[in-house]
Amino acid sequence: MYPDEFEYHSADSVESAVSLLAENPEAELIAGGHSLLPTMKSGLASPDALVDISGVDGLEGVERDGDSTRIGAMTTYAEVADDDQFWEDATVVAETAGEIGDRQVRNRGTVGGNIAHADPASDLPGAMLAADATVHVHGPDGGVEVPHEDGDTASGYVKKPSPSSGYAMVGVAARLTLDGDSVADARVAANGVMDHGTRLSGAEDALEDETLDADAVEAAGAAAGDDLDEYMVMEDQQASAEFRLQLLSVYTERALEKVGERAGAL
Amino acid sequence: MERDITLTVNGTEHELSVEPRTLLIHALRDEMGYTGPNVGCESSTCGTCTVHVDGKAVKACTELAVRAEGSEITTIEALNEDGELHPLQESFQEEHGLQCGYCTPGMVMTAAEFLEEEPDPDREEIREALEGNLCRCTGYQNIVNAVETGAEKMRTETAADGGTVEGGD
């Protein structure tokens, strides 16, 4: 499998990447290339030009700034998943990064590329929604900013991976803030169900102000798909929409059980 | 349009001219003759093309040669020293960690990087580390045995060299 021919431009700064993109409107950005190159090799994408940002200094790495962590666009999944402090500060993001692909993919694939590519079956979008992350798209400081969890907050991620690709057939990320036994704030989000990472307001509403126990978890699982447009739910050879919604309930429960245990409530 | 690039493979600099779409695995095998890493699935799944790029295990079918310029690339060819097999290569032989052998270069390269990071893994951790390397012959049991034995040999060597081993003193 060979990609079609393309022009290759290597950017040496964010500014030069931005101007190369402006000069080549059909160009694609390449970061780690672990979503883009497979689609180019299989012929699903044939961009006229690539603008490579792997040579841009300062886009890689994790930086802590008070209440939040900033992930440079070129930071690999492995850097996030292997970072012990990240597990403390924003568990759901670190846990999810460690679930992506396999060891080699995590060594090369990048957080920025993953989010920009926005594959509906990808793992990070749901995790970033649950973590209340901010994506910085423009300017010399591009990256993702993830707020830290305080002592009353816990988070986590579970997924049903596709047996062939490892992508999420359904993945659920959750972050709960507790006030005593009751849920003060719930952020629950899913991958693989809609054509983009999606907040599950049905599950969130079912949890808020409730005591976090087995009944609340079951009710949230049952309500997980409530606010989703059913005709928009993904359907492919791996799973019907109906089956995906069933998985969504089960995996919402599992995510909440995991987070509840981490919070010491279950 | 071809581009002139310089790639450093196993410590040797190679000057070559490649199209931007040339994958690293094809540059290694077809342009420079490093046929240790194999071409398998070509879709980032099977891992037999695994090499180290700046010390990290990477699937060479999912990287462009032009993007590897300036990096240190290591292939399975460089794993043995002065004709002596690497402890992992020895253990794959002793534990029958292969049948047809096609996946083995990737298995060994992934395991070698993993053991740098985790010198004393349990069997579950070994299986997880090799998630991105597929074998269609062995059923994996002997591969896990081989990595376990290789890890032990490497710890013994490190200790003999006067290095410290996790848990040792």
Coordinates of C-alpha atoms in Angstrom, one line a residue:
Chain A
M1 CA 0.0 0.0 0.0
Y2 CA 1.4 3.3 -1.1
P3 CA -0.1 6.7 -0.6
D4 CA -0.8 8.8 -3.7
E5 CA 1.8 11.4 -4.6
F6 CA 1.8 14.6 -2.6
E7 CA 3.9 17.7 -2.1
Y8 CA 5.7 17.7 1.2
H9 CA 6.3 20.8 3.3
S10 CA 8.0 20.9 6.6
A11 CA 7.1 23.7 8.9
D12 CA 9.7 25.1 11.3
S13 CA 7.3 27.2 13.4
V14 CA 3.6 27.5 14.1
E15 CA 3.5 30.7 12.0
S16 CA 5.1 28.9 9.0
A17 CA 2.7 26.0 9.4
V18 CA -0.2 28.5 9.3
S19 CA 1.1 30.3 6.2
L20 CA 1.9 27.0 4.4
L21 CA -1.7 25.9 5.0
A22 CA -2.9 29.2 3.7
E23 CA -0.8 28.8 0.5
N24 CA -1.9 25.2 0.0
P25 CA -5.7 25.2 0.7
E26 CA -5.9 21.4 -0.1
A27 CA -3.1 20.5 2.2
E28 CA -3.5 18.3 5.3
L29 CA -1.5 18.9 8.5
I30 CA 0.5 15.9 9.6
A31 CA 1.4 15.5 13.3
G32 CA 2.1 11.9 14.4
G33 CA 0.5 10.6 11.2
H34 CA -1.2 7.6 12.8
S35 CA -4.6 8.5 11.6
L36 CA -3.7 10.3 8.4
L37 CA -1.1 7.9 6.9
P38 CA -3.4 4.8 7.2
T39 CA -6.2 6.7 5.5
M40 CA -3.7 7.8 2.8
K41 CA -2.3 4.3 2.3
S42 CA -5.8 2.8 1.9
G43 CA -6.8 5.5 -0.6
L44 CA -9.5 7.0 1.7
A45 CA -7.6 10.3 1.6
S46 CA -5.4 11.8 -1.1
P47 CA -4.3 15.2 -0.1
D48 CA -2.3 17.2 -2.7
A49 CA 0.1 18.3 0.0
L50 CA 1.2 17.7 3.5
V51 CA 2.4 20.3 6.0
D52 CA 4.5 18.5 8.6
I53 CA 4.6 20.0 12.1
S54 CA 6.9 17.4 13.6
G55 CA 9.9 19.7 13.2
V56 CA 8.3 22.6 15.1
D57 CA 10.0 23.3 18.4
G58 CA 7.9 23.7 21.5
L59 CA 4.8 21.8 20.5
E60 CA 5.7 18.7 22.4
G61 CA 5.3 17.9 26.1
V62 CA 3.1 18.3 29.1
E63 CA 3.3 21.5 31.2
R64 CA 1.6 22.2 34.5
D65 CA 0.3 25.7 35.2
G66 CA -1.5 26.0 38.5
D67 CA -4.9 24.4 38.2
S68 CA -4.5 22.9 34.8
T69 CA -2.2 20.9 32.6
R70 CA -1.3 21.9 29.1
I71 CA -0.6 19.2 26.5
G72 CA 1.4 20.4 23.5
A73 CA -0.2 19.3 20.1
M74 CA 2.7 17.0 19.3
T75 CA 2.7 15.2 22.6
T76 CA 2.4 11.5 22.1
Y77 CA -0.2 9.3 23.9
A78 CA 2.7 7.4 25.6
E79 CA 3.9 10.6 27.2
V80 CA 0.5 11.3 28.7
A81 CA -0.2 7.7 29.7
D82 CA 3.3 7.2 31.4
D83 CA 3.0 10.5 33.3
D84 CA 2.1 9.6 37.0
Q85 CA 1.2 13.2 37.9
F86 CA -1.3 13.2 35.0
W87 CA -3.1 10.2 36.6
E88 CA -3.4 12.3 39.8
D89 CA -4.5 15.5 38.1
A90 CA -6.9 14.2 35.4
T91 CA -7.2 10.5 35.6
V92 CA -9.7 10.1 32.7
V93 CA -7.3 11.6 30.2
A94 CA -4.2 9.6 31.3
E95 CA -6.2 6.4 31.4
T96 CA -7.7 7.0 28.0
A97 CA -4.4 7.8 26.4
G98 CA -3.1 4.4 27.6
E99 CA -6.1 2.6 26.0
I100 CA -5.4 3.9 22.5
G101 CA -4.0 1.5 19.9
D102 CA -0.9 -0.4 21.0
R103 CA 2.5 0.4 22.3
Q104 CA 4.0 1.4 19.0
V105 CA 1.0 3.5 18.1
R106 CA 1.1 5.3 21.5
N107 CA 4.8 6.1 20.9
R108 CA 4.0 8.0 17.7
G109 CA 0.4 9.1 17.7
T110 CA -0.3 12.6 19.1
V111 CA -2.9 14.2 21.3
G112 CA -3.3 17.2 18.9
G113 CA -3.6 15.0 15.8
N114 CA -6.1 12.8 17.5
I115 CA -8.4 15.7 18.4
A116 CA -8.0 17.5 15.1
H117 CA -8.7 14.3 13.2
A118 CA -11.8 13.7 15.4
D119 CA -12.5 10.2 14.4
P120 CA -15.9 9.3 16.0
A121 CA -14.5 5.9 17.2
S122 CA -11.4 7.5 18.6
D123 CA -10.9 7.5 22.4
L124 CA -9.7 11.0 23.3
P125 CA -12.7 13.2 22.3
G126 CA -15.0 11.7 24.9
A127 CA -12.3 11.8 27.6
M128 CA -11.6 15.5 26.8
L129 CA -15.3 16.3 27.1
A130 CA -15.6 14.5 30.5
A131 CA -12.4 16.2 31.7
D132 CA -13.8 19.6 30.7
A133 CA -10.6 20.2 28.6
T134 CA -10.1 23.3 26.5
V135 CA -8.6 23.0 23.0
H136 CA -6.5 25.9 21.9
V137 CA -6.6 25.9 18.1
H138 CA -4.7 29.0 17.0
G139 CA -1.5 30.8 17.8
P140 CA 1.9 30.0 19.0
D141 CA 0.6 28.4 22.2
G142 CA -1.7 25.6 20.5
G143 CA -2.6 22.5 22.5
V144 CA -5.1 21.2 25.0
E145 CA -5.6 22.4 28.5
V146 CA -7.0 20.0 31.1
P147 CA -8.2 21.3 34.5
H148 CA -6.9 19.4 37.5
E149 CA -9.3 17.3 39.6
D150 CA -9.6 18.3 43.3
G151 CA -9.9 15.9 46.2
D152 CA -13.7 15.3 45.7
T153 CA -13.4 14.5 42.0
A154 CA -12.6 11.2 40.3
S155 CA -12.7 10.1 36.7
G156 CA -12.1 7.2 34.4
Y157 CA -12.6 5.5 31.0
V158 CA -13.9 2.2 29.8
K159 CA -14.4 1.0 26.2
K160 CA -15.6 -1.9 24.1
P161 CA -12.8 -2.0 21.5
S162 CA -13.4 -3.2 18.0
P163 CA -11.8 -6.7 17.8
S164 CA -10.1 -5.9 14.6
S165 CA -9.0 -2.2 14.8
G166 CA -9.0 -1.6 18.6
Y167 CA -11.0 1.6 18.0
A168 CA -13.9 2.2 20.3
M169 CA -17.2 0.6 19.2
V170 CA -18.4 2.4 22.3
G171 CA -16.3 4.2 24.9
V172 CA -17.5 6.1 28.0
A173 CA -15.5 8.6 29.9
A174 CA -16.8 10.0 33.2
R175 CA -15.8 12.6 35.8
L176 CA -17.8 13.0 39.0
T177 CA -17.4 15.6 41.7
L178 CA -19.0 14.5 45.0
D179 CA -20.3 16.5 47.9
G180 CA -20.4 13.9 50.7
D181 CA -22.2 11.0 49.2
S182 CA -24.1 12.9 46.6
V183 CA -23.1 13.9 43.1
A184 CA -22.4 17.6 42.9
D185 CA -21.3 17.6 39.2
A186 CA -21.3 14.9 36.6
R187 CA -19.6 14.9 33.2
V188 CA -20.2 11.8 31.1
A189 CA -19.2 11.5 27.5
A190 CA -19.1 8.8 24.8
N191 CA -17.1 7.9 21.8
G192 CA -18.2 5.6 18.9
V193 CA -21.9 6.2 19.3
M194 CA -22.5 9.4 17.3
D195 CA -20.3 10.8 14.5
H196 CA -18.4 12.8 17.1
G197 CA -17.6 12.6 20.8
T198 CA -20.8 13.4 22.7
R199 CA -21.8 14.4 26.2
L200 CA -24.5 12.1 27.6
S201 CA -26.8 14.6 29.3
G202 CA -29.3 11.9 30.0
A203 CA -26.8 10.1 32.3
E204 CA -25.5 13.4 33.8
D205 CA -29.0 14.6 34.7
A206 CA -29.8 11.2 36.2
L207 CA -26.8 11.5 38.5
E208 CA -26.8 15.1 39.6
D209 CA -27.8 15.7 43.3
E210 CA -28.4 11.9 43.7
T211 CA -26.6 9.7 46.2
L212 CA -23.9 7.8 44.3
D213 CA -25.0 4.1 44.8
A214 CA -25.8 1.1 42.6
D215 CA -29.3 2.4 41.9
A216 CA -28.1 5.7 40.7
V217 CA -25.5 4.0 38.5
E218 CA -28.2 1.8 37.0
A219 CA -30.5 4.7 36.4
A220 CA -27.7 6.7 34.7
G221 CA -26.9 3.7 32.5
A222 CA -30.6 3.4 31.5
A223 CA -30.8 7.1 30.7
A224 CA -27.4 7.3 28.8
G225 CA -28.9 7.4 25.4
D226 CA -31.9 9.5 26.3
D227 CA -30.9 12.8 24.6
L228 CA -29.3 11.3 21.5
D229 CA -31.0 11.4 18.2
E230 CA -31.5 7.8 17.5
Y231 CA -31.4 8.1 13.8
M232 CA -27.9 9.6 14.1
V233 CA -26.5 6.7 16.1
M234 CA -23.6 5.0 14.2
E235 CA -24.4 1.8 12.4
D236 CA -21.9 -0.4 10.6
Q237 CA -21.0 -4.0 9.9
Q238 CA -19.7 -4.3 13.5
A239 CA -22.7 -3.2 15.4
S240 CA -26.3 -2.0 14.7
A241 CA -27.5 1.3 16.3
E242 CA -29.7 -0.7 18.6
F243 CA -26.7 -2.8 19.8
R244 CA -24.6 0.3 20.2
L245 CA -27.2 1.9 22.4
Q246 CA -27.3 -1.2 24.5
L247 CA -23.5 -1.2 24.8
L248 CA -23.7 2.5 25.7
S249 CA -25.9 1.7 28.8
V250 CA -23.7 -1.1 29.9
Y251 CA -20.4 0.8 29.5
T252 CA -21.9 3.9 31.1
E253 CA -22.6 1.8 34.2
R254 CA -19.1 0.3 34.1
A255 CA -17.5 3.7 33.8
L256 CA -19.5 5.1 36.7
E257 CA -18.7 2.0 38.8
K258 CA -15.0 2.5 38.2
V259 CA -15.2 6.2 39.0
G260 CA -17.4 5.5 42.0
E261 CA -14.8 3.1 43.4
R262 CA -12.0 5.6 42.8
A263 CA -14.0 8.2 44.7
G264 CA -14.5 5.7 47.5
A265 CA -18.3 5.9 47.2
L266 CA -19.0 2.4 45.8
Chain B
M1 CA 9.5 15.1 -6.9
E2 CA 12.2 13.2 -5.1
R3 CA 13.9 14.7 -2.1
D4 CA 17.5 14.1 -0.9
I5 CA 17.5 13.0 2.7
T6 CA 20.1 11.6 5.2
L7 CA 19.0 8.8 7.4
T8 CA 21.0 7.4 10.3
V9 CA 20.4 3.6 10.6
N10 CA 22.2 1.6 13.2
G11 CA 24.8 4.4 13.5
T12 CA 25.5 4.6 9.8
E13 CA 24.5 7.6 7.7
H14 CA 22.8 6.9 4.4
E15 CA 22.2 9.6 1.7
L16 CA 19.2 8.7 -0.4
S17 CA 16.7 10.3 -2.7
V18 CA 13.1 9.4 -2.1
E19 CA 9.6 10.5 -3.0
P20 CA 7.8 12.1 0.0
R21 CA 5.3 9.2 -0.1
T22 CA 8.0 6.6 0.5
L23 CA 7.3 4.8 3.7
L24 CA 10.2 4.3 6.2
I25 CA 9.9 0.5 5.9
H26 CA 10.4 0.7 2.1
A27 CA 13.3 3.1 2.4
L28 CA 14.9 0.7 4.9
R29 CA 14.3 -2.5 2.9
D30 CA 14.4 -1.4 -0.7
E31 CA 16.8 1.6 -0.7
M32 CA 19.2 0.7 2.1
G33 CA 19.0 -3.1 2.3
Y34 CA 17.9 -3.4 5.9
T35 CA 15.6 -6.4 5.4
G36 CA 15.3 -7.4 9.0
P37 CA 12.1 -5.5 9.6
N38 CA 9.4 -7.2 7.5
V39 CA 6.4 -5.9 5.6
G40 CA 3.3 -7.7 6.9
C41 CA -0.2 -6.1 7.0
E42 CA 0.9 -2.7 5.9
S43 CA -1.9 -1.2 8.0
S44 CA -0.3 -0.5 11.4
T45 CA -1.7 -3.7 12.8
C46 CA 0.8 -6.6 12.8
G47 CA 4.0 -4.9 14.0
T48 CA 6.5 -7.0 12.1
C49 CA 8.0 -3.8 10.6
T50 CA 8.8 -2.4 14.1
V51 CA 12.0 -0.5 14.5
H52 CA 13.3 2.0 17.1
V53 CA 13.2 5.6 16.2
D54 CA 15.1 7.6 18.8
G55 CA 14.8 4.6 21.1
K56 CA 11.0 4.2 20.8
A57 CA 9.3 1.2 19.1
V58 CA 7.6 2.5 16.0
K59 CA 5.8 0.7 13.1
A60 CA 7.9 1.7 10.1
C61 CA 5.0 1.1 7.7
T62 CA 3.3 4.1 9.4
E63 CA 6.0 6.7 9.0
L64 CA 7.3 8.6 6.0
A65 CA 11.0 8.3 5.3
V66 CA 11.3 12.1 4.9
R67 CA 10.1 12.5 8.5
A68 CA 12.7 10.2 9.9
E69 CA 15.5 12.5 8.9
G70 CA 17.5 13.6 12.0
S71 CA 16.4 10.6 14.0
E72 CA 18.4 7.6 15.1
I73 CA 16.9 4.5 13.6
T74 CA 17.7 1.1 15.0
T75 CA 16.7 -2.1 13.2
I76 CA 16.9 -5.7 14.4
E77 CA 20.2 -6.0 12.6
A78 CA 21.9 -3.9 15.2
L79 CA 20.6 -5.8 18.2
N80 CA 23.4 -8.4 18.4
E81 CA 26.8 -7.2 19.5
D82 CA 30.0 -8.5 17.9
G83 CA 28.2 -11.5 16.5
E84 CA 26.8 -12.4 19.9
L85 CA 23.0 -12.7 20.0
H86 CA 21.1 -10.3 22.2
P87 CA 19.7 -12.1 25.3
L88 CA 16.2 -11.7 23.8
Q89 CA 17.3 -13.3 20.5
E90 CA 18.8 -16.2 22.5
S91 CA 15.7 -16.6 24.6
F92 CA 13.4 -16.7 21.5
Q93 CA 15.6 -19.5 20.2
E94 CA 15.7 -21.4 23.5
E95 CA 12.0 -21.1 24.2
H96 CA 10.9 -21.8 20.7
G97 CA 9.3 -18.3 20.5
L98 CA 8.8 -18.6 16.8
Q99 CA 7.7 -21.0 14.1
C100 CA 7.8 -19.3 10.7
G101 CA 9.7 -16.4 12.2
Y102 CA 8.1 -13.6 10.1
C103 CA 6.8 -11.7 13.1
T104 CA 9.9 -12.2 15.2
P105 CA 11.9 -9.1 14.3
G106 CA 9.0 -6.9 15.4
M107 CA 8.4 -9.0 18.5
V108 CA 12.0 -8.7 19.6
M109 CA 12.2 -4.9 18.9
T110 CA 9.0 -4.2 20.7
A111 CA 10.1 -6.4 23.7
A112 CA 13.5 -4.8 23.8
E113 CA 12.1 -1.3 24.1
F114 CA 9.5 -2.5 26.7
L115 CA 12.2 -4.1 28.8
E116 CA 14.2 -0.9 28.9
E117 CA 11.3 0.7 30.6
E118 CA 10.1 -2.3 32.7
P119 CA 13.0 -4.7 33.3
D120 CA 11.0 -7.1 35.5
P121 CA 7.5 -7.4 34.0
D122 CA 4.8 -10.0 34.8
R123 CA 3.2 -12.1 32.1
E124 CA 0.2 -9.9 31.8
E125 CA 2.4 -6.8 31.3
I126 CA 4.4 -8.7 28.6
R127 CA 1.1 -9.6 26.8
E128 CA 0.0 -6.0 26.9
A129 CA 3.3 -4.7 25.6
L130 CA 3.1 -7.0 22.6
E131 CA -0.5 -6.1 21.8
G132 CA 0.6 -4.5 18.6
N133 CA 2.6 -7.5 17.3
L134 CA 0.6 -10.4 15.8
C135 CA 1.8 -13.9 15.4
R136 CA -0.2 -16.4 13.4
C137 CA 1.8 -19.5 14.3
T138 CA 2.7 -19.9 17.9
G139 CA -0.4 -19.0 20.0
Y140 CA 1.9 -16.5 21.8
Q141 CA 2.6 -18.8 24.8
N142 CA 6.2 -19.4 23.9
I143 CA 6.7 -15.8 22.9
V144 CA 5.7 -14.7 26.4
N145 CA 8.0 -17.3 27.8
A146 CA 10.8 -16.0 25.6
V147 CA 10.3 -12.4 26.7
E148 CA 10.2 -13.5 30.4
T149 CA 13.4 -15.5 30.0
G150 CA 15.1 -12.7 28.0
A151 CA 14.2 -10.2 30.7
E152 CA 15.8 -12.5 33.3
K153 CA 19.0 -12.7 31.2
M154 CA 19.1 -9.0 30.7
R155 CA 18.7 -8.4 34.5
T156 CA 21.5 -10.8 35.2
E157 CA 23.7 -9.1 32.6
T158 CA 23.0 -5.7 34.0
A159 CA 23.8 -6.9 37.5
A160 CA 27.0 -8.5 36.3
D161 CA 28.0 -5.2 34.6
G162 CA 27.7 -3.6 38.0
G163 CA 24.5 -1.8 37.1
T164 CA 21.6 -1.7 39.5
V165 CA 18.5 -3.7 39.1
E166 CA 15.1 -2.7 40.3
G167 CA 14.6 -4.4 43.7
G168 CA 18.3 -5.2 44.0
D169 CA 20.8 -3.4 46.2

